[in-house]
């Protein structure tokens, strides 16, 4: 993301990119600000290794559905999808502060692992 905002070249990441609890930008006119919008996917593809992955989780169903569609339209493979991460369980899941907060309120946490082709 530094590349996009400051015009600097970023060294390639060794693994994947984790995106957690970002602003959903729910209004249509703000779509280009969503971190799963095509222009951001272009950046991730550039800085991740070949066949790199994005691990994305959120409590916002609308953003999750948008992101699934965005990944699919970009030609990414949806390797795993959780519609209720905590009910389904994920070994080794590292909970963020927001994830714990929303989960404790009974909100569903969504997660996807998507891979570039």
Tab-separated table of C-alpha atoms in Angstrom:
chain	number	residue	atom	x	y	z
A	1	UNK	CA	0.000	0.000	0.000
A	2	UNK	CA	2.942	2.297	0.568
A	3	UNK	CA	3.599	1.872	-3.160
A	4	UNK	CA	0.163	3.206	-4.060
A	5	UNK	CA	0.233	6.243	-1.771
A	6	UNK	CA	3.890	7.242	-1.867
A	7	UNK	CA	4.998	5.926	-5.249
A	8	UNK	CA	7.739	3.756	-3.762
A	9	UNK	CA	8.628	0.251	-4.833
A	10	UNK	CA	7.894	-2.371	-2.185
A	11	UNK	CA	9.920	-5.555	-1.932
A	12	UNK	CA	7.837	-8.645	-2.576
A	13	UNK	CA	6.196	-10.253	0.455
A	14	UNK	CA	7.389	-13.765	1.218
A	15	UNK	CA	4.015	-15.263	2.121
A	16	UNK	CA	0.559	-13.843	1.818
A	17	UNK	CA	-1.186	-10.631	2.631
A	18	UNK	CA	-3.595	-10.504	5.549
A	19	UNK	CA	-6.395	-7.959	5.414
A	20	UNK	CA	-8.423	-7.607	8.583
A	21	UNK	CA	-11.136	-5.246	9.757
A	22	UNK	CA	-10.817	-2.511	7.214
A	23	UNK	CA	-13.321	0.271	6.670
A	24	UNK	CA	-16.125	-1.234	4.522
A	25	UNK	CA	-16.801	2.036	2.634
A	26	UNK	CA	-20.464	1.005	2.187
A	27	UNK	CA	-21.492	3.795	-0.201
A	28	UNK	CA	-21.235	2.951	-3.912
A	29	UNK	CA	-19.373	6.192	-4.624
A	30	UNK	CA	-16.599	5.046	-2.255
A	31	UNK	CA	-16.117	1.643	-3.913
A	32	UNK	CA	-12.624	2.540	-5.178
A	33	UNK	CA	-11.482	3.016	-1.562
A	34	UNK	CA	-12.227	-0.578	-0.564
A	35	UNK	CA	-9.010	-2.529	-0.085
A	36	UNK	CA	-10.434	-5.396	-2.135
A	37	UNK	CA	-11.185	-3.158	-5.146
A	38	UNK	CA	-9.452	-4.063	-8.444
A	39	UNK	CA	-6.752	-1.370	-8.215
A	40	UNK	CA	-5.698	-2.657	-4.787
A	41	UNK	CA	-5.720	-6.244	-6.066
A	42	UNK	CA	-3.381	-5.074	-8.856
A	43	UNK	CA	-0.985	-3.774	-6.193
A	44	UNK	CA	-1.176	-6.936	-4.088
A	45	UNK	CA	-0.494	-9.078	-7.153
A	46	UNK	CA	2.565	-6.968	-7.925
A	47	UNK	CA	4.079	-7.225	-4.444
A	48	UNK	CA	3.149	-10.800	-3.564
A	49	UNK	CA	5.082	-13.765	-4.924
A	50	UNK	CA	3.639	-15.723	-7.844
A	51	UNK	CA	0.391	-17.428	-6.802
A	52	UNK	CA	0.415	-15.308	-3.632
A	53	UNK	CA	-2.553	-15.370	-1.290
A	54	UNK	CA	-4.786	-12.906	0.486
A	55	UNK	CA	-6.294	-13.955	3.811
A	56	UNK	CA	-9.220	-11.651	4.472
A	57	UNK	CA	-11.611	-11.501	7.415
A	58	UNK	CA	-14.326	-9.109	8.467
A	59	UNK	CA	-17.540	-8.885	10.430
A	60	UNK	CA	-19.248	-6.907	7.628
A	61	UNK	CA	-21.310	-9.241	5.433
A	62	UNK	CA	-21.756	-6.702	2.632
A	63	UNK	CA	-18.016	-6.102	2.376
A	64	UNK	CA	-17.372	-9.843	2.530
A	65	UNK	CA	-19.790	-10.548	-0.333
A	66	UNK	CA	-18.318	-7.664	-2.343
A	67	UNK	CA	-14.806	-9.019	-1.737
A	68	UNK	CA	-15.720	-12.568	-2.782
A	69	UNK	CA	-17.116	-11.173	-6.036
A	70	UNK	CA	-14.086	-8.922	-6.501
A	71	UNK	CA	-11.632	-11.800	-5.992
A	72	UNK	CA	-13.617	-14.020	-8.382
A	73	UNK	CA	-13.902	-11.346	-11.077
A	74	UNK	CA	-10.151	-10.774	-10.805
A	75	UNK	CA	-9.605	-14.465	-11.570
A	76	UNK	CA	-8.440	-15.463	-8.113
A	77	UNK	CA	-9.131	-18.917	-6.700
A	78	UNK	CA	-11.170	-18.974	-3.484
A	79	UNK	CA	-9.267	-21.687	-1.623
A	80	UNK	CA	-11.304	-21.619	1.590
A	81	UNK	CA	-14.336	-19.645	2.707
A	82	UNK	CA	-15.700	-19.424	6.251
A	83	UNK	CA	-19.189	-17.988	6.712
A	84	UNK	CA	-18.838	-18.240	10.498
A	85	UNK	CA	-15.170	-18.516	11.376
A	86	UNK	CA	-15.600	-19.150	15.086
A	87	UNK	CA	-18.363	-21.732	14.672
A	88	UNK	CA	-16.370	-23.575	11.988
A	89	UNK	CA	-13.063	-23.128	13.762
A	90	UNK	CA	-9.663	-22.430	12.284
A	91	UNK	CA	-6.590	-23.893	13.876
A	92	UNK	CA	-4.030	-21.187	14.538
A	93	UNK	CA	-6.466	-18.287	14.075
A	94	UNK	CA	-4.951	-15.137	15.544
A	95	UNK	CA	-7.752	-12.929	16.816
A	96	UNK	CA	-7.405	-9.198	16.366
A	97	UNK	CA	-8.741	-6.793	18.970
A	98	UNK	CA	-11.703	-5.982	16.714
A	99	UNK	CA	-12.387	-9.626	15.977
A	100	UNK	CA	-12.549	-10.408	19.671
A	101	UNK	CA	-14.751	-7.369	20.331
A	102	UNK	CA	-17.272	-8.201	17.596
A	103	UNK	CA	-17.215	-11.923	18.289
A	104	UNK	CA	-17.970	-11.292	21.967
A	105	UNK	CA	-21.017	-9.288	20.833
A	106	UNK	CA	-22.215	-12.338	18.905
A	107	UNK	CA	-21.371	-11.028	15.443
A	108	UNK	CA	-20.368	-13.550	12.806
A	109	UNK	CA	-16.796	-13.339	11.519
A	110	UNK	CA	-16.263	-14.104	7.816
A	111	UNK	CA	-12.948	-15.244	6.328
A	112	UNK	CA	-11.611	-16.171	2.906
A	113	UNK	CA	-8.276	-17.353	1.563
A	114	UNK	CA	-7.928	-16.285	-2.067
A	115	UNK	CA	-5.000	-17.054	-4.368
A	116	UNK	CA	-3.747	-15.180	-7.419
A	117	UNK	CA	-3.309	-17.225	-10.615
